[in-house]
Tab-separated table of C-alpha atoms in Angstrom:
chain	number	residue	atom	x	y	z
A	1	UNK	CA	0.000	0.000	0.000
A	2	UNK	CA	1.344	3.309	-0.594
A	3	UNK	CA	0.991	3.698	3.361
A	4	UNK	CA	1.688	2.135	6.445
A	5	UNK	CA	-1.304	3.374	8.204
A	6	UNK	CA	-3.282	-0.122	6.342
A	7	UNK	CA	-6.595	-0.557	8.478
A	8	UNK	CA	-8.073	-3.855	9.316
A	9	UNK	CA	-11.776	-3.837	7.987
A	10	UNK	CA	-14.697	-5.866	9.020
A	11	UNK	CA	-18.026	-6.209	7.107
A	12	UNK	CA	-21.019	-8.138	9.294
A	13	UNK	CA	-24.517	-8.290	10.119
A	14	UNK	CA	-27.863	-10.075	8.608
A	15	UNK	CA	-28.152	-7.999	5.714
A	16	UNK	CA	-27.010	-8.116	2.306
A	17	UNK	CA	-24.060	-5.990	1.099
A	18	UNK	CA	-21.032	-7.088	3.271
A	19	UNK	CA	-19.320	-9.474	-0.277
A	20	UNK	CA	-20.498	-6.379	-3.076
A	21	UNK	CA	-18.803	-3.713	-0.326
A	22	UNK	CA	-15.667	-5.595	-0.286
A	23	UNK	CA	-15.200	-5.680	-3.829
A	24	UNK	CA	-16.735	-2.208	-4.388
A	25	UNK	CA	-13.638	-1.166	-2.344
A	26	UNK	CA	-11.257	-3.906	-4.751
A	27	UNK	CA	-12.003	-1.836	-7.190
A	28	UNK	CA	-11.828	1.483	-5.889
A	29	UNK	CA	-8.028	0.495	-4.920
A	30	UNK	CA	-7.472	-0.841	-8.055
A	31	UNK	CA	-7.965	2.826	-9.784
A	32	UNK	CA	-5.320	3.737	-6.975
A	33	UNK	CA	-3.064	1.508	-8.666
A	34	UNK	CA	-3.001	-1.202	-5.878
A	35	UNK	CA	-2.895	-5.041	-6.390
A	36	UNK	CA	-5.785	-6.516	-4.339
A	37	UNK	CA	-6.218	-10.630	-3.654
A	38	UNK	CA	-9.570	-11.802	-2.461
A	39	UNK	CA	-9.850	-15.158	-1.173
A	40	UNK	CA	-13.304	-16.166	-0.896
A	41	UNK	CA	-14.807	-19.066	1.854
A	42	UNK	CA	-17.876	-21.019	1.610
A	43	UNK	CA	-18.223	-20.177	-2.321
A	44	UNK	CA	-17.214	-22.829	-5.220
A	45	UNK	CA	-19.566	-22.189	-7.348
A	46	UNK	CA	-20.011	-19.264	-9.910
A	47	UNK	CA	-21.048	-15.839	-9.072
A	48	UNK	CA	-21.213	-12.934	-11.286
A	49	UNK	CA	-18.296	-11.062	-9.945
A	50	UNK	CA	-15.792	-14.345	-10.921
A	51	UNK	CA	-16.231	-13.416	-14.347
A	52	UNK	CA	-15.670	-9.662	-13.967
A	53	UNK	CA	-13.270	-9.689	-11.873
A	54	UNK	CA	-10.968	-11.785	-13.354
A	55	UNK	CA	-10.688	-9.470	-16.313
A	56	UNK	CA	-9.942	-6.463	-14.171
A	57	UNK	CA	-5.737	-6.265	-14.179
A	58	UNK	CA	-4.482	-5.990	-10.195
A	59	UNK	CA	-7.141	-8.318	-8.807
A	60	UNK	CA	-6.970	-11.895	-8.266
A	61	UNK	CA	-9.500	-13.667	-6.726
A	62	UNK	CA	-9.865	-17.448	-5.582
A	63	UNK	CA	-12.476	-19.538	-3.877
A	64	UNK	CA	-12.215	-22.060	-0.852
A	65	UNK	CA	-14.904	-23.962	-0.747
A	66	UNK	CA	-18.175	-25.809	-2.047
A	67	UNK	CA	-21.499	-25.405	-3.432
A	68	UNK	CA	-22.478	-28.423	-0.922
A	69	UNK	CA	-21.610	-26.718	2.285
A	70	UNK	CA	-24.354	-24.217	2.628
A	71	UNK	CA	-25.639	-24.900	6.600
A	72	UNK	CA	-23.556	-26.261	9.441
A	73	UNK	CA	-24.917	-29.527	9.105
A	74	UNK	CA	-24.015	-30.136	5.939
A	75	UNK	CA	-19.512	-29.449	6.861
A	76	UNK	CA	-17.167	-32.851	6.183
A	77	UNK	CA	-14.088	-33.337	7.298
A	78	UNK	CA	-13.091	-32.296	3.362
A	79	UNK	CA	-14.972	-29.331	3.830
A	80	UNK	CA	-12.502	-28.002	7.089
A	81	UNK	CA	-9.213	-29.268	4.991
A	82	UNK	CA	-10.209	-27.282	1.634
A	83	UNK	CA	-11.165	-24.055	4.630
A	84	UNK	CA	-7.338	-25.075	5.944
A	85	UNK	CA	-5.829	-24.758	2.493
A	86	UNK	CA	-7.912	-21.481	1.846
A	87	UNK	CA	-6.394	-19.941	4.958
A	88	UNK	CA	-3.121	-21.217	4.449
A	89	UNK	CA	-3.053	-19.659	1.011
A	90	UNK	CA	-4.573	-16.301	2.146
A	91	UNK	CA	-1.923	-16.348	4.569
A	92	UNK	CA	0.944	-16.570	1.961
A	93	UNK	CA	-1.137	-14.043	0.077
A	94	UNK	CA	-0.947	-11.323	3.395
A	95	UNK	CA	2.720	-11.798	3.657
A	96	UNK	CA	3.723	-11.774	0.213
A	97	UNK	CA	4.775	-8.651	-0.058
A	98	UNK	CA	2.245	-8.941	-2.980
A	99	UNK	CA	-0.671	-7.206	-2.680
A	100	UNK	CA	-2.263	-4.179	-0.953
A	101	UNK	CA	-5.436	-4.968	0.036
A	102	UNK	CA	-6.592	-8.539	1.132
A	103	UNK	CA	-10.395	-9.818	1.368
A	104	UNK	CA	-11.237	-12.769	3.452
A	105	UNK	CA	-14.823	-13.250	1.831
A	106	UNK	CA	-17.301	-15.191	4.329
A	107	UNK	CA	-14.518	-15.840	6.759
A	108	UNK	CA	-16.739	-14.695	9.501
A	109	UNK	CA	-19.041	-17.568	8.316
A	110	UNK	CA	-16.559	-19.845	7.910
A	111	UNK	CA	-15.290	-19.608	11.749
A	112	UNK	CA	-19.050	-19.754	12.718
A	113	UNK	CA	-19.288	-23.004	10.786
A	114	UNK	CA	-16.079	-24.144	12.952
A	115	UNK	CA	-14.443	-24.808	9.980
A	116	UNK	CA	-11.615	-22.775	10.868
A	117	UNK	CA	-10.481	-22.232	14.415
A	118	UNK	CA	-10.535	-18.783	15.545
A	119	UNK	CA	-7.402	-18.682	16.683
A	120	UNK	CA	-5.799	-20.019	13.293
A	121	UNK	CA	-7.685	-16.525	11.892
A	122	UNK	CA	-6.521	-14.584	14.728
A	123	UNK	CA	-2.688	-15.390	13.996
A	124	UNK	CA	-3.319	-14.087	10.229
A	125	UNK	CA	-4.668	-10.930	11.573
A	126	UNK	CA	-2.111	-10.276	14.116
A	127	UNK	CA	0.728	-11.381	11.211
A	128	UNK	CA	-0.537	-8.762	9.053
A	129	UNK	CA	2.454	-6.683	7.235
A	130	UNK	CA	1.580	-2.450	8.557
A	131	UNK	CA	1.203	-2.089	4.623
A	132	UNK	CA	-1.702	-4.567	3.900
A	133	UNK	CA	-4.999	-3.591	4.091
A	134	UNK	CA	-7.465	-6.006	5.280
A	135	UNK	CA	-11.037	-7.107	5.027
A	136	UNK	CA	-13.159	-9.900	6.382
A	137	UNK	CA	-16.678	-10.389	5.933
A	138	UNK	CA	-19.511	-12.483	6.694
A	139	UNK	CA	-22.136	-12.832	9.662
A	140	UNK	CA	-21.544	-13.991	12.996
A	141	UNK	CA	-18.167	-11.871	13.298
A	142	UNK	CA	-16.213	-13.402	16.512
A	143	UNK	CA	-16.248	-10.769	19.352
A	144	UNK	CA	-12.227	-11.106	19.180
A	145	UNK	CA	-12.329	-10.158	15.962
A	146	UNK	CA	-14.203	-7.114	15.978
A	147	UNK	CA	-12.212	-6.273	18.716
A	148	UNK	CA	-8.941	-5.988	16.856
A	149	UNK	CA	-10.878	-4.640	13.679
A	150	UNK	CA	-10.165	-0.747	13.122
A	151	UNK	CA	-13.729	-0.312	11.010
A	152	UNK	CA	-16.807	-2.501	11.711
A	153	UNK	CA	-19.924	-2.099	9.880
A	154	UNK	CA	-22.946	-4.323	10.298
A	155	UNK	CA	-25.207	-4.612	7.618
A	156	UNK	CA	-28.530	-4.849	9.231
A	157	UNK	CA	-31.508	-6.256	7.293
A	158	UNK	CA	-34.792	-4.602	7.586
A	159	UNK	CA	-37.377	-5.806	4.792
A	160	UNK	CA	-35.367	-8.263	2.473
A	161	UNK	CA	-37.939	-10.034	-0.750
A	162	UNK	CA	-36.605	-13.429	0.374
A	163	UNK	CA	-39.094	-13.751	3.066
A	164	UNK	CA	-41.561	-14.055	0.498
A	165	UNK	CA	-40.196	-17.144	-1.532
A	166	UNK	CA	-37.931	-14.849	-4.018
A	167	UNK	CA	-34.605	-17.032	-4.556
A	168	UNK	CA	-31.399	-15.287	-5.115
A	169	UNK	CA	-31.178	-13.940	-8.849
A	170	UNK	CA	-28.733	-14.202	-11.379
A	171	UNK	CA	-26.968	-10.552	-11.637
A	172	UNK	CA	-28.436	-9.328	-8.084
A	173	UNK	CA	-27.123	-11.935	-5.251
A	174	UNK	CA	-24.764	-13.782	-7.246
């Protein structure tokens, strides 16, 4: 980052937002000139900003994780080892040297679905180079976390169409 002053970010609540926030601010860094990696948890399927994304120079974005792993019920003991190698590469993606601004997609989600410790996300945050922005989203942020976090917003729902039987649409939620 062309500072040391890099923030550590978090994006919560019930509401939708805290995934199209994150990458609103990718790209507002990428016009900055800064490289951005976003690692995104609980996601292996497509979603409209894959495809975008991947076309815009300075951001690279993977996933870590499956369409088959939607409720707590549902994790494996594959589902916490691909959640392992996600953080393990995220990790090598903070420290790199690399990039300037680092989303942790769903991560929030992903420690609620204990299929990441806590403390395994904890020692990424605490690791974090002074020049690396970083972002986590997801509901259910750990206390700890938004302790540590320097900006939390929670995106609260107040009226939301699914409660009605509208599914998530093609363009809109993903």
């Amino acid at each position: 980052m062309k500072n040391s002053q890099a923030k550590i970010q978090v994006y919560t609540g019930n509401g939708k937002g805290k995934t199209t926030a994150a990458i609103g601010l990718a790209i507002r860094a990428v016009g900055h000139d800064l490289k951005v990696f976003i690692g995104q948890f609980m996601k292996g399927s497509f979603y409209g900003e894959l495809r975008t994304l991947e076309d815009i120079p300075n951001i690279d974005i993977v996933q870590f994780g499956s369409p088959d792993c939607i409720r707590k019920e549902d994790v494996t003991e594959f589902h916490k080892k691909k959640a392992e190698e996600g953080l393990a590469y995220c990790h090598r993606a903070i420290s790199s040297g690399e990039y300037d601004l680092v989303i942790l997609d769903e991560i929030n989600v992903t420690i609620w679905f204990e299929l990441l410790a806590l403390e395994d996300v904890l020692v990424i945050i605490k690791d974090k180079p002074n020049n690396v922005e970083l972002v986590l989203t997801g509901r259910y942020a750990p206390q700890e976390i938004i302790n540590i976090a320097d900006l939390v917003t929670e995106m609260k729902e107040i009226k939301h169409y699914y409660s009605h039987g509208i599914e998530a649409r093609d363009g809109i939620e993903r």
